[in-house]
PDB file of C-alpha atoms and ligand atoms in Angstrom:
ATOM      1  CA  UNK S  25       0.000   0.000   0.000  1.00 45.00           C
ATOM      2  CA  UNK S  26       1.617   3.293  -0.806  1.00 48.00           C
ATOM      3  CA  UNK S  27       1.695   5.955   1.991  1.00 50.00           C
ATOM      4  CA  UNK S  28      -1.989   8.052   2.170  1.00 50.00           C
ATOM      5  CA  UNK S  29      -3.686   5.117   0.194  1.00 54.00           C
ATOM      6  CA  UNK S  30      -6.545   3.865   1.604  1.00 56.00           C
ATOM      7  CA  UNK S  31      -6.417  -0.082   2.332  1.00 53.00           C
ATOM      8  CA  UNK S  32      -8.772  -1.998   0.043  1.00 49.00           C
ATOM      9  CA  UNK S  33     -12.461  -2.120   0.212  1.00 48.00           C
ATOM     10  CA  UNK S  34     -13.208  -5.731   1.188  1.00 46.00           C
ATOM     11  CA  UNK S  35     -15.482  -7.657  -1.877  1.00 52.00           C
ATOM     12  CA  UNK S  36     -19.000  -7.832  -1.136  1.00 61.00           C
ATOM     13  CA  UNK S  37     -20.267 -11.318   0.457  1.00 90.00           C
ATOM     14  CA  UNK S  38     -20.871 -13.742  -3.140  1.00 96.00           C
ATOM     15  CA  UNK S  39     -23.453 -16.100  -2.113  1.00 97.00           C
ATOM     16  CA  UNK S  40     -23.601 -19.124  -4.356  1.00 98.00           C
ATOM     17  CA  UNK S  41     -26.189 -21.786  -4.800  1.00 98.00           C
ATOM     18  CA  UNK S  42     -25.803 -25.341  -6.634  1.00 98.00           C
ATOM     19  CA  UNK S  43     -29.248 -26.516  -7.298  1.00 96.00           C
ATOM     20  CA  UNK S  44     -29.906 -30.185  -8.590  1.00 95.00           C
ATOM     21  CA  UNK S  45     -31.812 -33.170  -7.969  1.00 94.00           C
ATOM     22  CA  UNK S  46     -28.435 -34.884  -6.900  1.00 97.00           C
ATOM     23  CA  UNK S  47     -30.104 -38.114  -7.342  1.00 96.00           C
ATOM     24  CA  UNK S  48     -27.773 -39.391  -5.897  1.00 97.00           C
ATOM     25  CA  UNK S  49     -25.164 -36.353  -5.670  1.00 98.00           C
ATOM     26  CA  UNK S  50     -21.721 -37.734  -7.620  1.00 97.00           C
ATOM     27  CA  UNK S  51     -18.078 -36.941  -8.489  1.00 97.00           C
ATOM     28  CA  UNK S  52     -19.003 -34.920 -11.304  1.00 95.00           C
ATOM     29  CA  UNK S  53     -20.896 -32.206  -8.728  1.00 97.00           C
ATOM     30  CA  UNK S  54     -18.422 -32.121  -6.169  1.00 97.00           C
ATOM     31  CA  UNK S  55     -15.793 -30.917  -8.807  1.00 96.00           C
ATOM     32  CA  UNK S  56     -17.870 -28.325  -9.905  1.00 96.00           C
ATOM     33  CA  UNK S  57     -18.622 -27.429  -6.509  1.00 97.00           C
ATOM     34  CA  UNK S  58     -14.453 -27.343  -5.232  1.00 97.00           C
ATOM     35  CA  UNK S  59     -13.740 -25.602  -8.423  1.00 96.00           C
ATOM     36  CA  UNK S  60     -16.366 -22.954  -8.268  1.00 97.00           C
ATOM     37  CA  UNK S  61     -15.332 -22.633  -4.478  1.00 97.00           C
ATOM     38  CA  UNK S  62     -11.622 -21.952  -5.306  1.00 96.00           C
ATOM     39  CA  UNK S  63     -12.132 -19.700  -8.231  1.00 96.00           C
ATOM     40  CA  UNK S  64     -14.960 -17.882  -6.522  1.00 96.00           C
ATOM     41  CA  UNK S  65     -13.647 -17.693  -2.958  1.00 95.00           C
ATOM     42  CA  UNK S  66     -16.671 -18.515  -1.727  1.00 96.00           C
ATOM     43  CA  UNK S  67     -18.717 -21.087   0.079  1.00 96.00           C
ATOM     44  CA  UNK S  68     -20.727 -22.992  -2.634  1.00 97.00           C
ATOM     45  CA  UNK S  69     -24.469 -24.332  -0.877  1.00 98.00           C
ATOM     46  CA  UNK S  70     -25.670 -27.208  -2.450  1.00 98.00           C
ATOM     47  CA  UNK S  71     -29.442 -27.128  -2.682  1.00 97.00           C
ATOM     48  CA  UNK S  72     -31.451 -30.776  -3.544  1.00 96.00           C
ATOM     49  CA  UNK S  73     -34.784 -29.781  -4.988  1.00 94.00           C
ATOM     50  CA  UNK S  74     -38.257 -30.844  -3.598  1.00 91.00           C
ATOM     51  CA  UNK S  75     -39.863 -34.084  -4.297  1.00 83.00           C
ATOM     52  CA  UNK S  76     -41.966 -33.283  -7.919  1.00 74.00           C
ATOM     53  CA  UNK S  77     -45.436 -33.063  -5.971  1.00 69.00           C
ATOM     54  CA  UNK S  78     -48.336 -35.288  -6.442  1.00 69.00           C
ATOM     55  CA  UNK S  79     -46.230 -38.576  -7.308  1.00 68.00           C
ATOM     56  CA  UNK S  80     -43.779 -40.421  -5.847  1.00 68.00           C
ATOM     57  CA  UNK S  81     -39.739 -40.007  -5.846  1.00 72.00           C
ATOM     58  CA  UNK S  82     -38.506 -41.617  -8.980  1.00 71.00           C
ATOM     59  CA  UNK S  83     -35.542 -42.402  -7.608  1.00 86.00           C
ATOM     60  CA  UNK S  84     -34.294 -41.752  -3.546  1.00 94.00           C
ATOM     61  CA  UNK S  85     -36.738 -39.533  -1.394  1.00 93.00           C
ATOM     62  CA  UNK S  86     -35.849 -35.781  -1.080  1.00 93.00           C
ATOM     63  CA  UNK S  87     -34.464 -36.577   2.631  1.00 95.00           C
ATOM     64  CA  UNK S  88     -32.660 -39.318   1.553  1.00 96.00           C
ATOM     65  CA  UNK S  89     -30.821 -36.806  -1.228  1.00 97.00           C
ATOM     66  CA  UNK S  90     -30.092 -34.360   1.247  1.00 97.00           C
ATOM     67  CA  UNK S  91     -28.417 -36.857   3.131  1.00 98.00           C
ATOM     68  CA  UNK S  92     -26.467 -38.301   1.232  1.00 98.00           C
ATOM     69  CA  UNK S  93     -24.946 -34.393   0.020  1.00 98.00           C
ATOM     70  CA  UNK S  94     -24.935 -34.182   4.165  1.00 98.00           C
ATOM     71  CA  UNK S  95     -22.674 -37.460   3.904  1.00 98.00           C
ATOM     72  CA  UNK S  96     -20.682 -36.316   0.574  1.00 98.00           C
ATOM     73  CA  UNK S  97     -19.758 -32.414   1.555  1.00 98.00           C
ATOM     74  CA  UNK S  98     -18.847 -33.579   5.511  1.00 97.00           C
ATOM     75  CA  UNK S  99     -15.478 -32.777   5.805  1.00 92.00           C
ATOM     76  CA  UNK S 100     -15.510 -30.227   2.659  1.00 96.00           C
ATOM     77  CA  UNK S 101     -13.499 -27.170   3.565  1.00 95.00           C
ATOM     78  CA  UNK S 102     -16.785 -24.620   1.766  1.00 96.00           C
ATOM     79  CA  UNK S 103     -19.564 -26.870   0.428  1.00 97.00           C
ATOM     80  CA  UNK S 104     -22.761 -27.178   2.750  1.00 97.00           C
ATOM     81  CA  UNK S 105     -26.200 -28.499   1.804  1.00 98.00           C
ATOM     82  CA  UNK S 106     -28.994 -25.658   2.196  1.00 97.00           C
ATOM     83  CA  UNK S 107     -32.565 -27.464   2.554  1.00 97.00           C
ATOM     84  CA  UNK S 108     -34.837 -24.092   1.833  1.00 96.00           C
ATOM     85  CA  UNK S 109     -36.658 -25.645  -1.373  1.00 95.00           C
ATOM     86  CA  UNK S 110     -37.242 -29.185   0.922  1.00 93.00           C
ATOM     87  CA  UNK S 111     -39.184 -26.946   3.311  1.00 87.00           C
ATOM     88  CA  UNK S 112     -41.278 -25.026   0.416  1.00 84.00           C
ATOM     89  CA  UNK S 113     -44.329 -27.288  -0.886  1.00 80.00           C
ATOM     90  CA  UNK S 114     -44.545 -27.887  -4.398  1.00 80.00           C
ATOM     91  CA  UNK S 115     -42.081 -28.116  -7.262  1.00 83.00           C
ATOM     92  CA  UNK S 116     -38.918 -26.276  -6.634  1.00 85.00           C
ATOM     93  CA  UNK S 117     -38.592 -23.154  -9.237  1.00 92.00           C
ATOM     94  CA  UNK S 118     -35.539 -21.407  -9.302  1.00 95.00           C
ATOM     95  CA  UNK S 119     -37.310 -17.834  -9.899  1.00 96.00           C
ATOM     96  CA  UNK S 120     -38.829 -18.868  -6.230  1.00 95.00           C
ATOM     97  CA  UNK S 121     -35.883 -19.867  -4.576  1.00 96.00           C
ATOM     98  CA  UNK S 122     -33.912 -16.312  -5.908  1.00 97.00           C
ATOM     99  CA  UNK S 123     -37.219 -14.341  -4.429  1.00 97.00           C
ATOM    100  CA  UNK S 124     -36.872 -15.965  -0.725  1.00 96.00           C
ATOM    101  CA  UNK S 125     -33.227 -15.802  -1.166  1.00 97.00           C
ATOM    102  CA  UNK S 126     -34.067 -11.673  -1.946  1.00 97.00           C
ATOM    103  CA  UNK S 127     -37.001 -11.558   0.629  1.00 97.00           C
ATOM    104  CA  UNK S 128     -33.796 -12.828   3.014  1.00 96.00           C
ATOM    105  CA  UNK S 129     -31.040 -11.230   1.895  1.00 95.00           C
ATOM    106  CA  UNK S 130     -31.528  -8.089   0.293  1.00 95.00           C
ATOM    107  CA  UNK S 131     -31.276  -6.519  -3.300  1.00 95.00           C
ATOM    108  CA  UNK S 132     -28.167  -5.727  -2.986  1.00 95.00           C
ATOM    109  CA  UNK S 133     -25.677  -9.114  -2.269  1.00 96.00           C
ATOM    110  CA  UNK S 134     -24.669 -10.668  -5.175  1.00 97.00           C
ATOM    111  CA  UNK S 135     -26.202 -14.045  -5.412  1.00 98.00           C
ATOM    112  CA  UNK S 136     -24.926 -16.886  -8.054  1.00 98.00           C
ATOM    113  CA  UNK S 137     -26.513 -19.881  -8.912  1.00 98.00           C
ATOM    114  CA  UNK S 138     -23.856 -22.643 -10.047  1.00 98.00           C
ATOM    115  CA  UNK S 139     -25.354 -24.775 -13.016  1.00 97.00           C
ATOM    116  CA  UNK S 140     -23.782 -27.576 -15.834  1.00 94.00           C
ATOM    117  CA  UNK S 141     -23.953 -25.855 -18.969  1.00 93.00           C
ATOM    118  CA  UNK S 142     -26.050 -29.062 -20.296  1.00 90.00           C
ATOM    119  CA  UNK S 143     -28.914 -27.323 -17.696  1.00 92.00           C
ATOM    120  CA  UNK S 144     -27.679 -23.874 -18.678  1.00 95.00           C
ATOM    121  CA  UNK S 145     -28.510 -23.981 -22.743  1.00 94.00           C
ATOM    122  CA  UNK S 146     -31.975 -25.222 -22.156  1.00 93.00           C
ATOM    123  CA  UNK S 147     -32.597 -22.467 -19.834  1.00 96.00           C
ATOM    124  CA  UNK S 148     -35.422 -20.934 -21.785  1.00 96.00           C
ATOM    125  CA  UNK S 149     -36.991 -23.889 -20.812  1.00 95.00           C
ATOM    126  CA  UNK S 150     -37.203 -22.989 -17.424  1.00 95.00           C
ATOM    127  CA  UNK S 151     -40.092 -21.383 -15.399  1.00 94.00           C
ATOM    128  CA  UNK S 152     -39.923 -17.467 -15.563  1.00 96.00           C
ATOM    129  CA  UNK S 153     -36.278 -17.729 -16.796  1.00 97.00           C
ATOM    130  CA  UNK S 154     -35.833 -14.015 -18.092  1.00 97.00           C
ATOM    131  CA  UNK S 155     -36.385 -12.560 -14.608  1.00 98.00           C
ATOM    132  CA  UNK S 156     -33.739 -15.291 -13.489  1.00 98.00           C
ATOM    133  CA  UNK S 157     -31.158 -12.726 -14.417  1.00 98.00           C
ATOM    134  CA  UNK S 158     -32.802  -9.814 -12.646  1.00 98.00           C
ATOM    135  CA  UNK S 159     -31.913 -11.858  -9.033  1.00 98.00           C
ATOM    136  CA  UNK S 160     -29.192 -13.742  -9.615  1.00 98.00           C
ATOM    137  CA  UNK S 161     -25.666 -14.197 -11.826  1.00 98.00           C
ATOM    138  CA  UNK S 162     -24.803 -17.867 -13.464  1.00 98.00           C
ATOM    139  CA  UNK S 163     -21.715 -19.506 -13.425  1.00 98.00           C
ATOM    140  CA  UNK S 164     -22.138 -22.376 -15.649  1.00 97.00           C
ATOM    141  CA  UNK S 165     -19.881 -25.164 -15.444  1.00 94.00           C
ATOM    142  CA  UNK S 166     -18.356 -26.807 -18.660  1.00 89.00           C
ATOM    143  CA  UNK S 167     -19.938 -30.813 -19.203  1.00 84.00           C
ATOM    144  CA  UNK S 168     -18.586 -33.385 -21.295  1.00 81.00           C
ATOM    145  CA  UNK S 169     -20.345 -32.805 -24.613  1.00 74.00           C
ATOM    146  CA  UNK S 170     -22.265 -29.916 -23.349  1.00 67.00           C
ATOM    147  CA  UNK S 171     -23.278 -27.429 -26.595  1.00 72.00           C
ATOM    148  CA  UNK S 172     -21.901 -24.332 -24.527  1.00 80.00           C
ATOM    149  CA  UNK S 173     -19.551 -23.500 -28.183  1.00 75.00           C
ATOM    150  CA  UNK S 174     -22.236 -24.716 -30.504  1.00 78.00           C
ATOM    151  CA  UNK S 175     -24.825 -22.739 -31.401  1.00 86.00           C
ATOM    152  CA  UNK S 176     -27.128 -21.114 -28.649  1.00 91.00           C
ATOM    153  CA  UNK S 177     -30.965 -21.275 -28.802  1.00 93.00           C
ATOM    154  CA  UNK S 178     -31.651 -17.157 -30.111  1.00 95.00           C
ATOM    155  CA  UNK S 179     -33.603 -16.274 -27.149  1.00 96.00           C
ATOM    156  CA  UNK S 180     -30.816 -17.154 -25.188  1.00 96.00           C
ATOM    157  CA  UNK S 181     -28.200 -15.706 -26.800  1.00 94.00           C
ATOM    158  CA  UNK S 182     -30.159 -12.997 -26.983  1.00 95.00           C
ATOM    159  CA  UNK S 183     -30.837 -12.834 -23.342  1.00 97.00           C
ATOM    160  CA  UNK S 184     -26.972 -13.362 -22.929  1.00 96.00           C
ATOM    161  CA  UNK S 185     -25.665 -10.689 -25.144  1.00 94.00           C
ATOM    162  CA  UNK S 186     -23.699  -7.950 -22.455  1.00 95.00           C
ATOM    163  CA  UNK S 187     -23.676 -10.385 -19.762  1.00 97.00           C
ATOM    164  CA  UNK S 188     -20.488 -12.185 -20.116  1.00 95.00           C
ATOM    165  CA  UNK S 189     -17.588 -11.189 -17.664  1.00 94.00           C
ATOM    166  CA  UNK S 190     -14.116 -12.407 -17.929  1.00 92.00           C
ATOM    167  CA  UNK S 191     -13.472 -12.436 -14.084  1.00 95.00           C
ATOM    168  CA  UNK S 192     -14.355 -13.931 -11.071  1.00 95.00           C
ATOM    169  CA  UNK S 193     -14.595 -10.278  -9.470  1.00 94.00           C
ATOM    170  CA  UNK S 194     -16.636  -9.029 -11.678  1.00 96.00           C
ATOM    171  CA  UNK S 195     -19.449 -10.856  -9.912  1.00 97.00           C
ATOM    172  CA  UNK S 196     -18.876  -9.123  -6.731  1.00 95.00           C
ATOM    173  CA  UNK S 197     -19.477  -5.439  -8.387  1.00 94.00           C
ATOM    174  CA  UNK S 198     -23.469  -5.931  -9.296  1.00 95.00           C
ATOM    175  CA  UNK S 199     -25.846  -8.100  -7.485  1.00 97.00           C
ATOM    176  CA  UNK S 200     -26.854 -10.010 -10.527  1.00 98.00           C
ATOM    177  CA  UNK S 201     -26.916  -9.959 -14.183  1.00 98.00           C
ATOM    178  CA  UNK S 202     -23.931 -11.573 -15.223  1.00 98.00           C
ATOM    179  CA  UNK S 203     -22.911 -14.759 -16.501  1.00 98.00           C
ATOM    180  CA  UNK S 204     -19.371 -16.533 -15.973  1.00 97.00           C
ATOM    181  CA  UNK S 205     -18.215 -19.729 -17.662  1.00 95.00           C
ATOM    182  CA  UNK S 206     -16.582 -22.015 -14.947  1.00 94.00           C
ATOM    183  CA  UNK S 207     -13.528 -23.462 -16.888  1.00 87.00           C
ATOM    184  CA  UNK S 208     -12.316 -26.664 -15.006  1.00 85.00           C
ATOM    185  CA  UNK S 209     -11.419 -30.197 -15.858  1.00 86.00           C
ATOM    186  CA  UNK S 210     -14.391 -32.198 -17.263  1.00 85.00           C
ATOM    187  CA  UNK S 211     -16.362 -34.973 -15.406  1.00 86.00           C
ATOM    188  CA  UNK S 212     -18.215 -37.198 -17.423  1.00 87.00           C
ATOM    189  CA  UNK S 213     -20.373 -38.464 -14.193  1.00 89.00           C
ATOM    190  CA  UNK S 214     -24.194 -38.602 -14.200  1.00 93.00           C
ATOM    191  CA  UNK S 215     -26.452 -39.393 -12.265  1.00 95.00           C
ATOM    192  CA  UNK S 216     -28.696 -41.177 -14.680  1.00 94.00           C
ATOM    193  CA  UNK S 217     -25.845 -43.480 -15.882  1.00 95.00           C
ATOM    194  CA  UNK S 218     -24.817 -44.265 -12.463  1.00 97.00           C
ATOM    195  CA  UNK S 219     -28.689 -45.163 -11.896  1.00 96.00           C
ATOM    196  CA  UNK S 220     -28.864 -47.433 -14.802  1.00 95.00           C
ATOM    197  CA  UNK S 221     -25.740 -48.971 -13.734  1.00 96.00           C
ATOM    198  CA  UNK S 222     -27.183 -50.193 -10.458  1.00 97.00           C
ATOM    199  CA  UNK S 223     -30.156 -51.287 -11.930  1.00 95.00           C
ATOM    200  CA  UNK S 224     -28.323 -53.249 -14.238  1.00 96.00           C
ATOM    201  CA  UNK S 225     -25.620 -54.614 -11.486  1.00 96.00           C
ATOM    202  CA  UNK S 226     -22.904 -52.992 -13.128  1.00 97.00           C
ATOM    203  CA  UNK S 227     -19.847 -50.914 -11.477  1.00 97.00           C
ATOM    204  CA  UNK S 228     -20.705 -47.752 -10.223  1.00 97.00           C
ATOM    205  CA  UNK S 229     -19.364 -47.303  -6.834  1.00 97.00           C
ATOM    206  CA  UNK S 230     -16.466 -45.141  -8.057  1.00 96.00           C
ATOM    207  CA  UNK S 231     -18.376 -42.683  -9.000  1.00 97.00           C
ATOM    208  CA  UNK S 232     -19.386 -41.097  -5.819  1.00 97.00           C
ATOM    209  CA  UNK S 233     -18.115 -41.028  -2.692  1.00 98.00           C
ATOM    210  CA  UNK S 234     -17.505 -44.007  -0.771  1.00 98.00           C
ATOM    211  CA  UNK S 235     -19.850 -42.786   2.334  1.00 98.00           C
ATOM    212  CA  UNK S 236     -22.666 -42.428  -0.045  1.00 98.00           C
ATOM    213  CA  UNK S 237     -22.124 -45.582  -2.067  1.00 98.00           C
ATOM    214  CA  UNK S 238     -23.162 -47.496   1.384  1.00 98.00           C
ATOM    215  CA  UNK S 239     -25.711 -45.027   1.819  1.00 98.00           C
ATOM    216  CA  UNK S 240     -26.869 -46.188  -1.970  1.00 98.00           C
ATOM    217  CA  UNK S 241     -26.296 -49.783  -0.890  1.00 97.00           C
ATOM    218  CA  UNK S 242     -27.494 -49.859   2.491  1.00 97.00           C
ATOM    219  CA  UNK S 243     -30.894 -48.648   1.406  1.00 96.00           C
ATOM    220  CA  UNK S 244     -31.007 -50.687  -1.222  1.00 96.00           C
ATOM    221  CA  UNK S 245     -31.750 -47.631  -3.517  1.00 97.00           C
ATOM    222  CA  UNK S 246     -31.944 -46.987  -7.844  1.00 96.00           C
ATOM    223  CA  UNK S 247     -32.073 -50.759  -7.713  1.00 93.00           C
ATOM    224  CA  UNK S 248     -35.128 -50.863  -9.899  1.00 84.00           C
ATOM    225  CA  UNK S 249     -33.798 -47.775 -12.101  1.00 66.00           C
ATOM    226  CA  UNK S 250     -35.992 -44.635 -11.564  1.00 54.00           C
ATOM    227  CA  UNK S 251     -36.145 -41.724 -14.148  1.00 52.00           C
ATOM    228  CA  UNK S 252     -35.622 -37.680 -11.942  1.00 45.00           C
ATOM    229  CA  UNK S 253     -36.849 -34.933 -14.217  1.00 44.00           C
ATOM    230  CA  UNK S 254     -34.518 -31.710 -13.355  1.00 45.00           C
ATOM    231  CA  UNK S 255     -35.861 -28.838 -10.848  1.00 46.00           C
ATOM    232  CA  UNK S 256     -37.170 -26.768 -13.406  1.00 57.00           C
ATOM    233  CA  UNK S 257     -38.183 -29.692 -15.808  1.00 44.00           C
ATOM    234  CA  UNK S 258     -41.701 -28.343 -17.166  1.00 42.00           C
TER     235      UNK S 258
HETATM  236  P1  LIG T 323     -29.034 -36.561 -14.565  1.00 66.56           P
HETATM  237  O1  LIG T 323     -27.945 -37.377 -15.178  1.00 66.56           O
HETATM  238  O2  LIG T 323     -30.125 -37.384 -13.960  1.00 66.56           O
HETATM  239  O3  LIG T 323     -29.523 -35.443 -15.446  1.00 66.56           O
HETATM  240  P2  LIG T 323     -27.141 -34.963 -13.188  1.00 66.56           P
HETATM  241  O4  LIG T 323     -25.960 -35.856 -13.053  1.00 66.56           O
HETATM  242  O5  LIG T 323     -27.134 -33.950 -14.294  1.00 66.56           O
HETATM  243  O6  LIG T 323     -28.430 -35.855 -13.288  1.00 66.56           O
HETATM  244  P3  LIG T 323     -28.399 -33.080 -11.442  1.00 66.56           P
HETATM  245  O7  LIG T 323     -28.695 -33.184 -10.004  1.00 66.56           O
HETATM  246  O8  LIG T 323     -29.527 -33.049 -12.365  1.00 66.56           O
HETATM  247  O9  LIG T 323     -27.399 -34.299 -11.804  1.00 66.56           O
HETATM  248  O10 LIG T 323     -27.409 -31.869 -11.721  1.00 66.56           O
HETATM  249  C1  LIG T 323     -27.366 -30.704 -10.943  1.00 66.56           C
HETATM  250  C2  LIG T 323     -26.545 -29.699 -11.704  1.00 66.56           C
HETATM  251  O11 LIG T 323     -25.203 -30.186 -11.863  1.00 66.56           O
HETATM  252  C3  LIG T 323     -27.055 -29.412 -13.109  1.00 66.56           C
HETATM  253  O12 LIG T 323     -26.901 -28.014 -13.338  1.00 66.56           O
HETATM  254  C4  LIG T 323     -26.114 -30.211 -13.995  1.00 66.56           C
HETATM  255  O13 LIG T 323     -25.963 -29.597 -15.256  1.00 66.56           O
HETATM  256  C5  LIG T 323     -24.820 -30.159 -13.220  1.00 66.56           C
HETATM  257  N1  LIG T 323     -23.974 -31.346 -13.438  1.00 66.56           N
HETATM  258  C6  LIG T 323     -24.227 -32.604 -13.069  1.00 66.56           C
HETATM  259  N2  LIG T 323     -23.222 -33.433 -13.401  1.00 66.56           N
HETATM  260  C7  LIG T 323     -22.288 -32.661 -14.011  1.00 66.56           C
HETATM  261  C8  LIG T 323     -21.002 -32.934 -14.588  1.00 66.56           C
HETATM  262  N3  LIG T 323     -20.506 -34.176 -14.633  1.00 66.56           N
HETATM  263  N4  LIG T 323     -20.315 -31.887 -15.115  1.00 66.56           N
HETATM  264  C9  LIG T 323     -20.855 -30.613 -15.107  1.00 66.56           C
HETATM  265  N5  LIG T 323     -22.073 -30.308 -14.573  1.00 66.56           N
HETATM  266  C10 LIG T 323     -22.777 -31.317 -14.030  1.00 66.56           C
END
């Protein structure tokens, strides 16, 4: 610091949320998670959506989800599991989750919401998506064949056009708007193959951790398959 400078303004508090099914929670989403936490500085909240109401859980129950991310983040220096769209009835919308998360918070603290860019491109898909951006930045995650180069539905590029920021920080300077792409290694893990894979007896057990592989196995779950639509899925 040179003499008469003032010392720097500490960044505003980034709050980041990781939504998904997590059915079950894998490898592939606890790299995403680590790498968002180390590029963001930040703790990343991982956030299992409600049950779809009116039917039953395709796959594991909403509690058991949560606790198996309770079983895979234990001991993660910056991941925690945040249970506010298990305690809201009815399907879990991300334009309602950014609203409490307002209601609680403020207008004013940036807020990110962590997504795969597979989720991410079909985003005009999801409920009351334009105001998404008026609540909350993305940081979208690159996934193994994920069309993030390839050619972007118009609306969305549309919607995206301005929004872009090259830096980490940049997120911190405006409560919402922007858009970062998460650059990391990729991880081919899903949770659909790693369903079908117990269904059909095959290896799967090194693709999530090994407390919630006897979680999987001790409840005796995905053992008949089961098909999870995504939070926003219409
Ligand atoms: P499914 O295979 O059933 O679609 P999933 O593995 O994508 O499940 P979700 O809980 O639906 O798991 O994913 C939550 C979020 O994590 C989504 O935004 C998704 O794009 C992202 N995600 C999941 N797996 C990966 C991965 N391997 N790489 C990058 N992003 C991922």
């Amino acid at each position: 610091m040179t003499p008469g400078s003032q010392p720097p303004v500490p960044s505003p508090r980034l709050l980041v949320y990781y939504g998904g099914t997590f059915d079950p929670v894998h490898d592939g989403h606890l790299s995403i998670a680590r790498a968002a936490r180390d590029v963001l500085e930040t703790d990343i909240r991982m956030m299992p959506a409600a049950d779809p109401p009116h039917r039953a859980p395709p796959g594991a129950t909403a509690d058991q989800r949560a606790g198996m991310l309770d079983l895979a983040v234990a001991g993660e220096r910056g991941l925690c599991v945040d249970r506010r769209e298990l305690h809201r009835a009815g399907r879990s919308y991300s334009i309602d989750t950014l609203l409490g998360l307002r209601a609680e918070f403020g207008t004013r603290v940036p807020i990110a919401l962590l997504v795969g860019a597979d989720s991410f491109v079909d985003l005009p898909d999801w409920h009351r998506w334009r105001e998404l951006f008026e609540h909350a930045h993305f940081v979208v995650a690159e996934r193994p064949g994920s069309p993030l180069d390839g050619d972007l539905r118009p609306e969305l590029a549309a919607a995206l056009a301005g929004r872009w920021c090259r830096s980490p920080g940049q997120l911190r300077d405006a409560p919402a708007g922007r858009v970062l792409r998460l650059r990391q290694p990729l991880h081919g893990e899903s949770a659909t193959a790693i369903r079908a894979r117990i269904a059909a007896g095959e290896p799967w057990r090194d693709d999530v951790p090994p407390a919630v592989a006897d979680y999987i196995e001790h409840h005796r779950l995905y053992l008949n398959g089961g098909e999870a639509g995504g939070p926003d899925a219409p």
